[in-house]
Each structure stands twice: as C-alpha cells, then as structure tokens.
PDB file of C-alpha atoms in Angstrom:
ATOM      1  CA  UNK A   1      39.086  38.155 146.258  1.00  0.00           C
ATOM      2  CA  UNK A   2      37.195  35.066 147.394  1.00  0.00           C
ATOM      3  CA  UNK A   3      34.216  36.141 145.321  1.00  0.00           C
ATOM      4  CA  UNK A   4      36.490  36.549 142.283  1.00  0.00           C
ATOM      5  CA  UNK A   5      37.898  33.044 142.795  1.00  0.00           C
ATOM      6  CA  UNK A   6      34.418  31.604 143.141  1.00  0.00           C
ATOM      7  CA  UNK A   7      33.329  33.393 139.985  1.00  0.00           C
ATOM      8  CA  UNK A   8      36.390  32.174 138.112  1.00  0.00           C
ATOM      9  CA  UNK A   9      35.803  28.616 139.258  1.00  0.00           C
ATOM     10  CA  UNK A  10      32.162  28.692 138.262  1.00  0.00           C
ATOM     11  CA  UNK A  11      33.103  30.092 134.865  1.00  0.00           C
ATOM     12  CA  UNK A  12      35.623  27.298 134.304  1.00  0.00           C
ATOM     13  CA  UNK A  13      33.019  24.688 135.228  1.00  0.00           C
ATOM     14  CA  UNK A  14      30.530  26.335 132.866  1.00  0.00           C
ATOM     15  CA  UNK A  15      32.996  26.308 129.976  1.00  0.00           C
ATOM     16  CA  UNK A  16      33.880  22.682 130.688  1.00  0.00           C
ATOM     17  CA  UNK A  17      30.188  21.784 130.672  1.00  0.00           C
ATOM     18  CA  UNK A  18      29.580  23.637 127.416  1.00  0.00           C
ATOM     19  CA  UNK A  19      32.637  21.997 125.864  1.00  0.00           C
ATOM     20  CA  UNK A  20      31.523  18.554 126.928  1.00  0.00           C
ATOM     21  CA  UNK A  21      28.026  19.197 125.612  1.00  0.00           C
ATOM     22  CA  UNK A  22      29.421  20.430 122.300  1.00  0.00           C
ATOM     23  CA  UNK A  23      31.590  17.325 121.964  1.00  0.00           C
ATOM     24  CA  UNK A  24      28.626  15.086 122.714  1.00  0.00           C
ATOM     25  CA  UNK A  25      26.516  16.937 120.173  1.00  0.00           C
ATOM     26  CA  UNK A  26      29.167  16.661 117.456  1.00  0.00           C
ATOM     27  CA  UNK A  27      28.540  12.937 117.093  1.00  0.00           C
ATOM     28  CA  UNK A  28      25.175  11.937 115.694  1.00  0.00           C
ATOM     29  CA  UNK A  29      23.595   9.808 113.004  1.00  0.00           C
ATOM     30  CA  UNK A  30      25.752   7.154 111.367  1.00  0.00           C
ATOM     31  CA  UNK A  31      28.985   8.138 113.116  1.00  0.00           C
ATOM     32  CA  UNK A  32      27.316   7.827 116.522  1.00  0.00           C
ATOM     33  CA  UNK A  33      25.773   4.488 115.561  1.00  0.00           C
ATOM     34  CA  UNK A  34      29.165   3.199 114.417  1.00  0.00           C
ATOM     35  CA  UNK A  35      30.890   4.393 117.604  1.00  0.00           C
ATOM     36  CA  UNK A  36      28.227   2.889 119.865  1.00  0.00           C
ATOM     37  CA  UNK A  37      28.181  -0.462 118.037  1.00  0.00           C
ATOM     38  CA  UNK A  38      31.948  -0.697 117.522  1.00  0.00           C
ATOM     39  CA  UNK A  39      31.486  -1.637 113.861  1.00  0.00           C
ATOM     40  CA  UNK A  40      30.875  -0.110 110.439  1.00  0.00           C
ATOM     41  CA  UNK A  41      28.721  -2.303 108.170  1.00  0.00           C
ATOM     42  CA  UNK A  42      29.309  -1.992 104.410  1.00  0.00           C
ATOM     43  CA  UNK A  43      26.504  -3.149 102.105  1.00  0.00           C
ATOM     44  CA  UNK A  44      27.707  -4.510  98.769  1.00  0.00           C
ATOM     45  CA  UNK A  45      26.681  -6.392  95.627  1.00  0.00           C
ATOM     46  CA  UNK A  46      27.595 -10.062  95.524  1.00  0.00           C
ATOM     47  CA  UNK A  47      28.319 -10.397  91.829  1.00  0.00           C
ATOM     48  CA  UNK A  48      28.837  -7.113  89.975  1.00  0.00           C
ATOM     49  CA  UNK A  49      32.459  -7.230  88.876  1.00  0.00           C
ATOM     50  CA  UNK A  50      34.578  -5.159  88.736  1.00  0.00           C
ATOM     51  CA  UNK A  51      32.686  -3.062  91.311  1.00  0.00           C
ATOM     52  CA  UNK A  52      31.806  -5.675  93.913  1.00  0.00           C
ATOM     53  CA  UNK A  53      32.243  -9.436  93.998  1.00  0.00           C
ATOM     54  CA  UNK A  54      34.209 -11.999  96.034  1.00  0.00           C
ATOM     55  CA  UNK A  55      37.839 -13.047  95.909  1.00  0.00           C
ATOM     56  CA  UNK A  56      39.068 -16.639  96.198  1.00  0.00           C
ATOM     57  CA  UNK A  57      38.851 -16.427 100.000  1.00  0.00           C
ATOM     58  CA  UNK A  58      35.248 -15.248  99.944  1.00  0.00           C
ATOM     59  CA  UNK A  59      36.078 -11.646 100.861  1.00  0.00           C
ATOM     60  CA  UNK A  60      34.360  -8.720  99.056  1.00  0.00           C
ATOM     61  CA  UNK A  61      36.537  -7.068  96.445  1.00  0.00           C
ATOM     62  CA  UNK A  62      36.212  -4.469  93.700  1.00  0.00           C
ATOM     63  CA  UNK A  63      36.287  -0.805  92.763  1.00  0.00           C
ATOM     64  CA  UNK A  64      33.401   0.136  95.077  1.00  0.00           C
ATOM     65  CA  UNK A  65      34.821  -1.967  97.901  1.00  0.00           C
ATOM     66  CA  UNK A  66      38.234  -0.266  97.687  1.00  0.00           C
ATOM     67  CA  UNK A  67      36.627   3.171  97.977  1.00  0.00           C
ATOM     68  CA  UNK A  68      34.440   2.130 100.905  1.00  0.00           C
ATOM     69  CA  UNK A  69      37.428   0.617 102.691  1.00  0.00           C
ATOM     70  CA  UNK A  70      39.049   4.065 102.408  1.00  0.00           C
ATOM     71  CA  UNK A  71      35.955   5.548 104.049  1.00  0.00           C
ATOM     72  CA  UNK A  72      36.152   2.944 106.842  1.00  0.00           C
ATOM     73  CA  UNK A  73      39.762   3.964 107.506  1.00  0.00           C
ATOM     74  CA  UNK A  74      38.684   7.623 107.691  1.00  0.00           C
ATOM     75  CA  UNK A  75      35.882   6.715 110.122  1.00  0.00           C
ATOM     76  CA  UNK A  76      38.381   4.904 112.355  1.00  0.00           C
ATOM     77  CA  UNK A  77      40.551   8.029 112.420  1.00  0.00           C
ATOM     78  CA  UNK A  78      37.578  10.336 113.019  1.00  0.00           C
ATOM     79  CA  UNK A  79      36.340   8.243 115.952  1.00  0.00           C
ATOM     80  CA  UNK A  80      39.855   7.408 117.173  1.00  0.00           C
ATOM     81  CA  UNK A  81      38.881   3.725 117.190  1.00  0.00           C
ATOM     82  CA  UNK A  82      41.757   1.650 115.794  1.00  0.00           C
ATOM     83  CA  UNK A  83      39.902  -1.525 116.796  1.00  0.00           C
ATOM     84  CA  UNK A  84      36.717  -0.579 114.904  1.00  0.00           C
ATOM     85  CA  UNK A  85      35.334  -3.682 113.158  1.00  0.00           C
ATOM     86  CA  UNK A  86      34.623  -3.493 109.410  1.00  0.00           C
ATOM     87  CA  UNK A  87      31.765  -5.826 108.469  1.00  0.00           C
ATOM     88  CA  UNK A  88      30.180  -6.602 105.106  1.00  0.00           C
ATOM     89  CA  UNK A  89      26.543  -7.364 104.273  1.00  0.00           C
ATOM     90  CA  UNK A  90      25.392  -8.498 100.823  1.00  0.00           C
ATOM     91  CA  UNK A  91      22.535  -6.472  99.282  1.00  0.00           C
ATOM     92  CA  UNK A  92      20.735  -6.329  95.943  1.00  0.00           C
ATOM     93  CA  UNK A  93      18.426  -3.965  94.079  1.00  0.00           C
ATOM     94  CA  UNK A  94      15.473  -4.868  96.282  1.00  0.00           C
ATOM     95  CA  UNK A  95      17.175  -4.945  99.691  1.00  0.00           C
ATOM     96  CA  UNK A  96      19.780  -2.171  99.618  1.00  0.00           C
ATOM     97  CA  UNK A  97      17.420   0.688 100.517  1.00  0.00           C
ATOM     98  CA  UNK A  98      15.439  -1.111 103.293  1.00  0.00           C
ATOM     99  CA  UNK A  99      18.639  -2.451 104.895  1.00  0.00           C
ATOM    100  CA  UNK A 100      20.179   1.016 104.836  1.00  0.00           C
ATOM    101  CA  UNK A 101      17.108   2.775 106.189  1.00  0.00           C
ATOM    102  CA  UNK A 102      16.559   0.265 109.028  1.00  0.00           C
ATOM    103  CA  UNK A 103      20.201   0.532 110.108  1.00  0.00           C
ATOM    104  CA  UNK A 104      21.402  -2.943 109.098  1.00  0.00           C
ATOM    105  CA  UNK A 105      24.101  -1.411 106.875  1.00  0.00           C
ATOM    106  CA  UNK A 106      25.745   1.999 107.205  1.00  0.00           C
ATOM    107  CA  UNK A 107      26.521   2.638 103.532  1.00  0.00           C
ATOM    108  CA  UNK A 108      25.940   0.831 100.254  1.00  0.00           C
ATOM    109  CA  UNK A 109      28.965   0.266  98.016  1.00  0.00           C
ATOM    110  CA  UNK A 110      27.583  -1.130  94.809  1.00  0.00           C
ATOM    111  CA  UNK A 111      26.575   0.121  91.358  1.00  0.00           C
ATOM    112  CA  UNK A 112      23.804   2.467  92.447  1.00  0.00           C
ATOM    113  CA  UNK A 113      22.764   5.374  90.240  1.00  0.00           C
ATOM    114  CA  UNK A 114      22.088   8.672  92.004  1.00  0.00           C
ATOM    115  CA  UNK A 115      18.565   9.780  91.063  1.00  0.00           C
ATOM    116  CA  UNK A 116      16.164  12.388  92.432  1.00  0.00           C
ATOM    117  CA  UNK A 117      13.576   9.644  92.931  1.00  0.00           C
ATOM    118  CA  UNK A 118      15.923   7.699  95.212  1.00  0.00           C
ATOM    119  CA  UNK A 119      16.885  10.865  97.076  1.00  0.00           C
ATOM    120  CA  UNK A 120      13.363  10.836  98.544  1.00  0.00           C
ATOM    121  CA  UNK A 121      14.462   7.833 100.641  1.00  0.00           C
ATOM    122  CA  UNK A 122      18.255   7.974 100.865  1.00  0.00           C
ATOM    123  CA  UNK A 123      21.214  10.285 100.338  1.00  0.00           C
ATOM    124  CA  UNK A 124      24.306   9.930  98.128  1.00  0.00           C
ATOM    125  CA  UNK A 125      27.969  10.843  98.329  1.00  0.00           C
ATOM    126  CA  UNK A 126      29.525  12.595  95.342  1.00  0.00           C
ATOM    127  CA  UNK A 127      29.789  10.681  92.071  1.00  0.00           C
ATOM    128  CA  UNK A 128      32.356   7.849  92.007  1.00  0.00           C
ATOM    129  CA  UNK A 129      31.775   6.620  88.430  1.00  0.00           C
ATOM    130  CA  UNK A 130      29.727   7.416  85.321  1.00  0.00           C
ATOM    131  CA  UNK A 131      28.245   4.915  82.903  1.00  0.00           C
ATOM    132  CA  UNK A 132      24.973   4.274  81.037  1.00  0.00           C
ATOM    133  CA  UNK A 133      22.568   1.590  79.852  1.00  0.00           C
ATOM    134  CA  UNK A 134      23.423  -0.551  76.842  1.00  0.00           C
ATOM    135  CA  UNK A 135      22.408  -4.028  75.702  1.00  0.00           C
ATOM    136  CA  UNK A 136      24.123  -7.303  76.580  1.00  0.00           C
ATOM    137  CA  UNK A 137      23.496  -9.851  73.822  1.00  0.00           C
ATOM    138  CA  UNK A 138      24.838 -12.967  72.180  1.00  0.00           C
ATOM    139  CA  UNK A 139      27.001 -12.109  69.164  1.00  0.00           C
ATOM    140  CA  UNK A 140      25.000 -14.375  66.873  1.00  0.00           C
ATOM    141  CA  UNK A 141      21.691 -12.741  67.848  1.00  0.00           C
ATOM    142  CA  UNK A 142      21.884 -10.074  65.143  1.00  0.00           C
ATOM    143  CA  UNK A 143      20.796  -7.449  67.680  1.00  0.00           C
ATOM    144  CA  UNK A 144      22.544  -4.119  67.100  1.00  0.00           C
ATOM    145  CA  UNK A 145      20.216  -1.524  68.662  1.00  0.00           C
ATOM    146  CA  UNK A 146      17.223  -1.488  70.961  1.00  0.00           C
ATOM    147  CA  UNK A 147      14.887  -1.176  67.958  1.00  0.00           C
ATOM    148  CA  UNK A 148      15.947  -4.732  67.016  1.00  0.00           C
ATOM    149  CA  UNK A 149      14.307  -6.040  70.205  1.00  0.00           C
ATOM    150  CA  UNK A 150      10.738  -5.559  68.941  1.00  0.00           C
ATOM    151  CA  UNK A 151       8.601  -8.423  70.273  1.00  0.00           C
ATOM    152  CA  UNK A 152      11.534 -10.073  72.058  1.00  0.00           C
ATOM    153  CA  UNK A 153      12.218 -10.921  75.717  1.00  0.00           C
ATOM    154  CA  UNK A 154      14.610  -8.631  77.595  1.00  0.00           C
ATOM    155  CA  UNK A 155      15.686  -8.874  81.228  1.00  0.00           C
ATOM    156  CA  UNK A 156      16.503  -6.114  83.691  1.00  0.00           C
ATOM    157  CA  UNK A 157      17.086  -6.387  87.410  1.00  0.00           C
ATOM    158  CA  UNK A 158      14.073  -5.565  89.533  1.00  0.00           C
ATOM    159  CA  UNK A 159      14.088  -2.192  91.286  1.00  0.00           C
ATOM    160  CA  UNK A 160      16.949  -0.772  89.221  1.00  0.00           C
ATOM    161  CA  UNK A 161      17.187   2.250  86.949  1.00  0.00           C
ATOM    162  CA  UNK A 162      17.893  -0.273  84.170  1.00  0.00           C
ATOM    163  CA  UNK A 163      14.404  -1.698  84.554  1.00  0.00           C
ATOM    164  CA  UNK A 164      12.920   1.802  84.592  1.00  0.00           C
ATOM    165  CA  UNK A 165      14.781   2.843  81.415  1.00  0.00           C
ATOM    166  CA  UNK A 166      13.789  -0.383  79.645  1.00  0.00           C
ATOM    167  CA  UNK A 167      10.104   0.083  80.490  1.00  0.00           C
ATOM    168  CA  UNK A 168      10.167   3.732  79.400  1.00  0.00           C
ATOM    169  CA  UNK A 169      11.864   2.971  76.056  1.00  0.00           C
ATOM    170  CA  UNK A 170       9.574  -0.007  75.480  1.00  0.00           C
ATOM    171  CA  UNK A 171       6.562   2.282  75.757  1.00  0.00           C
ATOM    172  CA  UNK A 172       8.098   5.278  73.985  1.00  0.00           C
ATOM    173  CA  UNK A 173       9.310   3.276  70.962  1.00  0.00           C
ATOM    174  CA  UNK A 174       6.291   0.930  70.970  1.00  0.00           C
ATOM    175  CA  UNK A 175       8.549  -2.114  70.895  1.00  0.00           C
ATOM    176  CA  UNK A 176       6.257  -4.702  72.491  1.00  0.00           C
ATOM    177  CA  UNK A 177       9.136  -6.096  74.542  1.00  0.00           C
ATOM    178  CA  UNK A 178       8.322  -8.700  77.186  1.00  0.00           C
ATOM    179  CA  UNK A 179      10.287  -7.549  80.227  1.00  0.00           C
ATOM    180  CA  UNK A 180      11.683 -10.252  82.490  1.00  0.00           C
ATOM    181  CA  UNK A 181      12.459  -8.826  85.954  1.00  0.00           C
ATOM    182  CA  UNK A 182      15.489 -10.626  87.368  1.00  0.00           C
ATOM    183  CA  UNK A 183      16.717 -10.652  90.968  1.00  0.00           C
ATOM    184  CA  UNK A 184      20.374  -9.972  90.252  1.00  0.00           C
ATOM    185  CA  UNK A 185      23.099 -10.201  87.594  1.00  0.00           C
ATOM    186  CA  UNK A 186      23.772 -13.966  87.989  1.00  0.00           C
ATOM    187  CA  UNK A 187      20.068 -14.741  87.446  1.00  0.00           C
ATOM    188  CA  UNK A 188      19.973 -12.444  84.407  1.00  0.00           C
ATOM    189  CA  UNK A 189      23.104 -14.029  83.001  1.00  0.00           C
ATOM    190  CA  UNK A 190      21.665 -17.543  83.312  1.00  0.00           C
ATOM    191  CA  UNK A 191      18.518 -16.385  81.507  1.00  0.00           C
ATOM    192  CA  UNK A 192      20.579 -14.970  78.633  1.00  0.00           C
ATOM    193  CA  UNK A 193      22.938 -17.937  78.512  1.00  0.00           C
ATOM    194  CA  UNK A 194      20.030 -20.395  78.326  1.00  0.00           C
ATOM    195  CA  UNK A 195      18.197 -18.325  75.661  1.00  0.00           C
ATOM    196  CA  UNK A 196      15.280 -17.527  77.960  1.00  0.00           C
ATOM    197  CA  UNK A 197      15.962 -13.900  77.046  1.00  0.00           C
ATOM    198  CA  UNK A 198      17.196 -12.237  73.881  1.00  0.00           C
ATOM    199  CA  UNK A 199      19.082  -9.481  75.702  1.00  0.00           C
ATOM    200  CA  UNK A 200      19.818  -8.086  79.145  1.00  0.00           C
ATOM    201  CA  UNK A 201      19.767  -4.372  79.883  1.00  0.00           C
ATOM    202  CA  UNK A 202      22.131  -3.035  82.498  1.00  0.00           C
ATOM    203  CA  UNK A 203      25.012  -0.584  82.798  1.00  0.00           C
ATOM    204  CA  UNK A 204      27.692  -0.792  80.125  1.00  0.00           C
ATOM    205  CA  UNK A 205      30.604  -1.210  82.530  1.00  0.00           C
ATOM    206  CA  UNK A 206      28.797  -4.025  84.383  1.00  0.00           C
ATOM    207  CA  UNK A 207      28.169  -5.800  81.082  1.00  0.00           C
ATOM    208  CA  UNK A 208      31.880  -5.818  80.255  1.00  0.00           C
ATOM    209  CA  UNK A 209      32.505  -7.264  83.716  1.00  0.00           C
ATOM    210  CA  UNK A 210      29.944 -10.030  83.226  1.00  0.00           C
ATOM    211  CA  UNK A 211      31.398 -10.954  79.835  1.00  0.00           C
ATOM    212  CA  UNK A 212      34.957 -11.016  81.188  1.00  0.00           C
ATOM    213  CA  UNK A 213      33.870 -13.385  83.961  1.00  0.00           C
ATOM    214  CA  UNK A 214      31.892 -15.762  81.698  1.00  0.00           C
ATOM    215  CA  UNK A 215      33.011 -19.192  80.499  1.00  0.00           C
ATOM    216  CA  UNK A 216      32.769 -18.183  76.823  1.00  0.00           C
ATOM    217  CA  UNK A 217      33.372 -14.405  76.548  1.00  0.00           C
ATOM    218  CA  UNK A 218      33.757 -14.560  72.758  1.00  0.00           C
ATOM    219  CA  UNK A 219      30.065 -15.469  72.430  1.00  0.00           C
ATOM    220  CA  UNK A 220      28.767 -12.222  73.977  1.00  0.00           C
ATOM    221  CA  UNK A 221      28.842  -8.525  73.113  1.00  0.00           C
ATOM    222  CA  UNK A 222      27.812  -5.108  74.400  1.00  0.00           C
ATOM    223  CA  UNK A 223      25.539  -3.681  71.724  1.00  0.00           C
ATOM    224  CA  UNK A 224      23.837  -0.461  70.749  1.00  0.00           C
ATOM    225  CA  UNK A 225      24.131   3.194  71.708  1.00  0.00           C
ATOM    226  CA  UNK A 226      24.160   4.512  75.241  1.00  0.00           C
ATOM    227  CA  UNK A 227      20.548   4.732  76.400  1.00  0.00           C
ATOM    228  CA  UNK A 228      20.977   6.709  79.622  1.00  0.00           C
ATOM    229  CA  UNK A 229      23.337   8.690  81.846  1.00  0.00           C
ATOM    230  CA  UNK A 230      24.064   6.883  85.123  1.00  0.00           C
ATOM    231  CA  UNK A 231      26.254   8.525  87.769  1.00  0.00           C
ATOM    232  CA  UNK A 232      27.196   5.931  90.412  1.00  0.00           C
ATOM    233  CA  UNK A 233      27.419   7.007  94.035  1.00  0.00           C
ATOM    234  CA  UNK A 234      27.787   5.440  97.471  1.00  0.00           C
ATOM    235  CA  UNK A 235      24.457   5.469  99.289  1.00  0.00           C
ATOM    236  CA  UNK A 236      24.017   6.721 102.857  1.00  0.00           C
ATOM    237  CA  UNK A 237      21.083   7.552 105.103  1.00  0.00           C
ATOM    238  CA  UNK A 238      19.301  10.888 104.685  1.00  0.00           C
ATOM    239  CA  UNK A 239      19.865  13.943 106.888  1.00  0.00           C
ATOM    240  CA  UNK A 240      23.363  12.915 107.953  1.00  0.00           C
ATOM    241  CA  UNK A 241      25.594  15.789 106.884  1.00  0.00           C
ATOM    242  CA  UNK A 242      28.500  14.772 109.144  1.00  0.00           C
ATOM    243  CA  UNK A 243      28.848  11.310 107.588  1.00  0.00           C
ATOM    244  CA  UNK A 244      28.259  12.704 104.086  1.00  0.00           C
ATOM    245  CA  UNK A 245      30.987  15.308 104.610  1.00  0.00           C
ATOM    246  CA  UNK A 246      33.439  12.649 105.797  1.00  0.00           C
ATOM    247  CA  UNK A 247      32.711  10.429 102.789  1.00  0.00           C
ATOM    248  CA  UNK A 248      32.978  13.259 100.292  1.00  0.00           C
ATOM    249  CA  UNK A 249      36.269  14.358 101.827  1.00  0.00           C
ATOM    250  CA  UNK A 250      37.635  10.852 101.264  1.00  0.00           C
ATOM    251  CA  UNK A 251      36.520  10.957  97.617  1.00  0.00           C
ATOM    252  CA  UNK A 252      38.029  14.427  97.065  1.00  0.00           C
ATOM    253  CA  UNK A 253      41.321  13.249  98.598  1.00  0.00           C
ATOM    254  CA  UNK A 254      41.355  10.262  96.221  1.00  0.00           C
ATOM    255  CA  UNK A 255      40.739  12.488  93.173  1.00  0.00           C
ATOM    256  CA  UNK A 256      43.252  15.114  94.335  1.00  0.00           C
ATOM    257  CA  UNK A 257      46.066  12.674  95.111  1.00  0.00           C
ATOM    258  CA  UNK A 258      45.663  10.604  91.957  1.00  0.00           C
ATOM    259  CA  UNK A 259      44.947   7.475  94.007  1.00  0.00           C
ATOM    260  CA  UNK A 260      41.536   7.249  92.340  1.00  0.00           C
ATOM    261  CA  UNK A 261      43.234   6.630  88.977  1.00  0.00           C
ATOM    262  CA  UNK A 262      45.179   3.752  90.538  1.00  0.00           C
ATOM    263  CA  UNK A 263      41.934   2.216  91.840  1.00  0.00           C
ATOM    264  CA  UNK A 264      40.325   2.717  88.423  1.00  0.00           C
ATOM    265  CA  UNK A 265      43.234   1.046  86.582  1.00  0.00           C
ATOM    266  CA  UNK A 266      43.393  -1.807  89.094  1.00  0.00           C
ATOM    267  CA  UNK A 267      39.793  -2.842  88.466  1.00  0.00           C
ATOM    268  CA  UNK A 268      38.854  -1.576  84.997  1.00  0.00           C
ATOM    269  CA  UNK A 269      41.921  -3.169  83.413  1.00  0.00           C
ATOM    270  CA  UNK A 270      40.312  -6.518  84.268  1.00  0.00           C
ATOM    271  CA  UNK A 271      37.561  -5.753  81.743  1.00  0.00           C
ATOM    272  CA  UNK A 272      39.696  -3.894  79.199  1.00  0.00           C
ATOM    273  CA  UNK A 273      38.329  -0.402  79.906  1.00  0.00           C
ATOM    274  CA  UNK A 274      41.041   2.292  79.893  1.00  0.00           C
ATOM    275  CA  UNK A 275      40.340   5.623  81.575  1.00  0.00           C
ATOM    276  CA  UNK A 276      38.833   8.064  79.079  1.00  0.00           C
ATOM    277  CA  UNK A 277      39.719  11.797  79.158  1.00  0.00           C
ATOM    278  CA  UNK A 278      36.008  12.582  79.605  1.00  0.00           C
ATOM    279  CA  UNK A 279      35.637  10.432  82.737  1.00  0.00           C
ATOM    280  CA  UNK A 280      38.915  11.742  84.163  1.00  0.00           C
ATOM    281  CA  UNK A 281      37.640  15.318  83.711  1.00  0.00           C
ATOM    282  CA  UNK A 282      34.301  14.494  85.344  1.00  0.00           C
ATOM    283  CA  UNK A 283      35.989  13.023  88.396  1.00  0.00           C
ATOM    284  CA  UNK A 284      38.516  15.861  88.699  1.00  0.00           C
ATOM    285  CA  UNK A 285      35.631  18.345  88.895  1.00  0.00           C
ATOM    286  CA  UNK A 286      34.849  16.892  92.343  1.00  0.00           C
ATOM    287  CA  UNK A 287      38.293  17.683  93.669  1.00  0.00           C
ATOM    288  CA  UNK A 288      36.981  20.108  96.265  1.00  0.00           C
ATOM    289  CA  UNK A 289      39.557  21.864  98.475  1.00  0.00           C
ATOM    290  CA  UNK A 290      39.906  20.707 102.080  1.00  0.00           C
TER     291      UNK A 290
END
C-alpha cells in the first residue's frame, strides 16, 4: 500500500509539474512581453482623421484607436491584469515598422495597408477597413483624373503604398510627374495648400478626413477614379499566433455583434461617408465563429 501511495504522490507531482510547464509555455511573444512589462503600447498616426488623431485633451482618438482599445481590454482579460497600463506611441510611415519590430510598440493602429511585401517584416490582423488611392486636389485646379497630372508635382507620403502606386502609375502612363515625398499628412497638406504641389495621392477615406478638418473645405476635392485596392489592417509582430488569434477574435466579435457598425458610424459620419452595402458585406465575411 505504501508503494501505491508513493506512486500516486509522484504521479500527482508529475501532473502538477506538467501543468505548470504548460501554463508557462502558453504565454509567449507579445502577450508575454505585455505581462512582464505591465503595459500594452499602441502605435498610432498623429494626424489621420478619422482613423487616428488627437482630441481636445491631447488623447488619441479615432476609428483605429477605438478598435485597438477593444483589443487592449481583451488583453487585460486574457492576462487577468485589471491594472494593465495602456500607453500610446506616435508613429508614421517611416517609423511604424522599426518601432514594432524592436518592441517599442506592440501593435500599430493606423491606416496601414496589408501587402505581401510588408508581410516579409510584419504580420497583420484581419481587415478592418477597405479603401483605395485617389487624388486630393484644389477644386480650381481643373484636375479630374491622374492623366491630367502630366508634368505636374504630386506628393505622397514616404514609405507608403500611396507612394508606390504613384511611382508605378507615373512610369506606366509616362506622365513625367515630379514626386514629392512627404513625411506625413500635415506636411503634404501644407504643400498642397501653399501650391508647392498640384495634388496629393493618398487613400480616399483619409482625403475626406483631411478636407473635413481643413480651414476651407469648400476649396478642395477628392478627384478621379479609384487607383488601387487597399485593405487596412492592424499591424503586429511576425510569428505570434497567440496575439494574432486574440486580435482577430476581437474583430470577429465586433462584426458579429454589430458594434463595428456603431464604430464606423461614429467616425465616418464626421467626414460624410455612410456605410456602403459592399463594405458591410466585406466586413461580415470575417465574422468567424468562436
């Protein structure tokens, strides 16, 4: 009997050890970093309304910010850390990838297009918005389509898909455009406002946001046909399936519950963009079961 008791005790210890090891192994990558540091750091644009900008108190706000705050709440629940700090770090087209890869930020909540080229360095959650490149111009410029930009100066933010599309179309259509690489949207807007550029190329929905925020919105217009397909997604580090699964579950819950439509209306109404049936269908296709 004593031998049986000893065996039973050893077995219990073994199971406890295996269980503890399994629990320790469950946490890795971004979730482990967040638990160990006591904070989740959200990277965001400074001036890309309605996706990410600042409110009157200097706090980040916008469509992307609302979704990432939902992810932060889910992380708190997953780690059972009610006191987890939520911090914000401004990024732009040049800094978002390095700051994510080196661990300064844990996710990037901006207006980033998911591309295969970028997937060589980072990973993406499921799509949170779909837009495409168009032209931002002054109404009195006479510019209607990209072909009207032959020989003119056009800005695009450095390191973005907008810049890549502009360079490709410039070459393909033999337009002779002089491309001005700008740091961010405010710099591009100043260049357009002061007539240093004839047009700015960026995502359609961002252009409506810039116009809505300007001093003289009646002087500007979004022009031309859609020049690309740009699915926006929240950016995370590569090879982190646990954090990706958590983020995608948050997105699916938002689409399933209808809360995503509330977030959309809250922010897109500020730029006069109602929800189209096509975009609603695209988002609903990511309503994966739990």
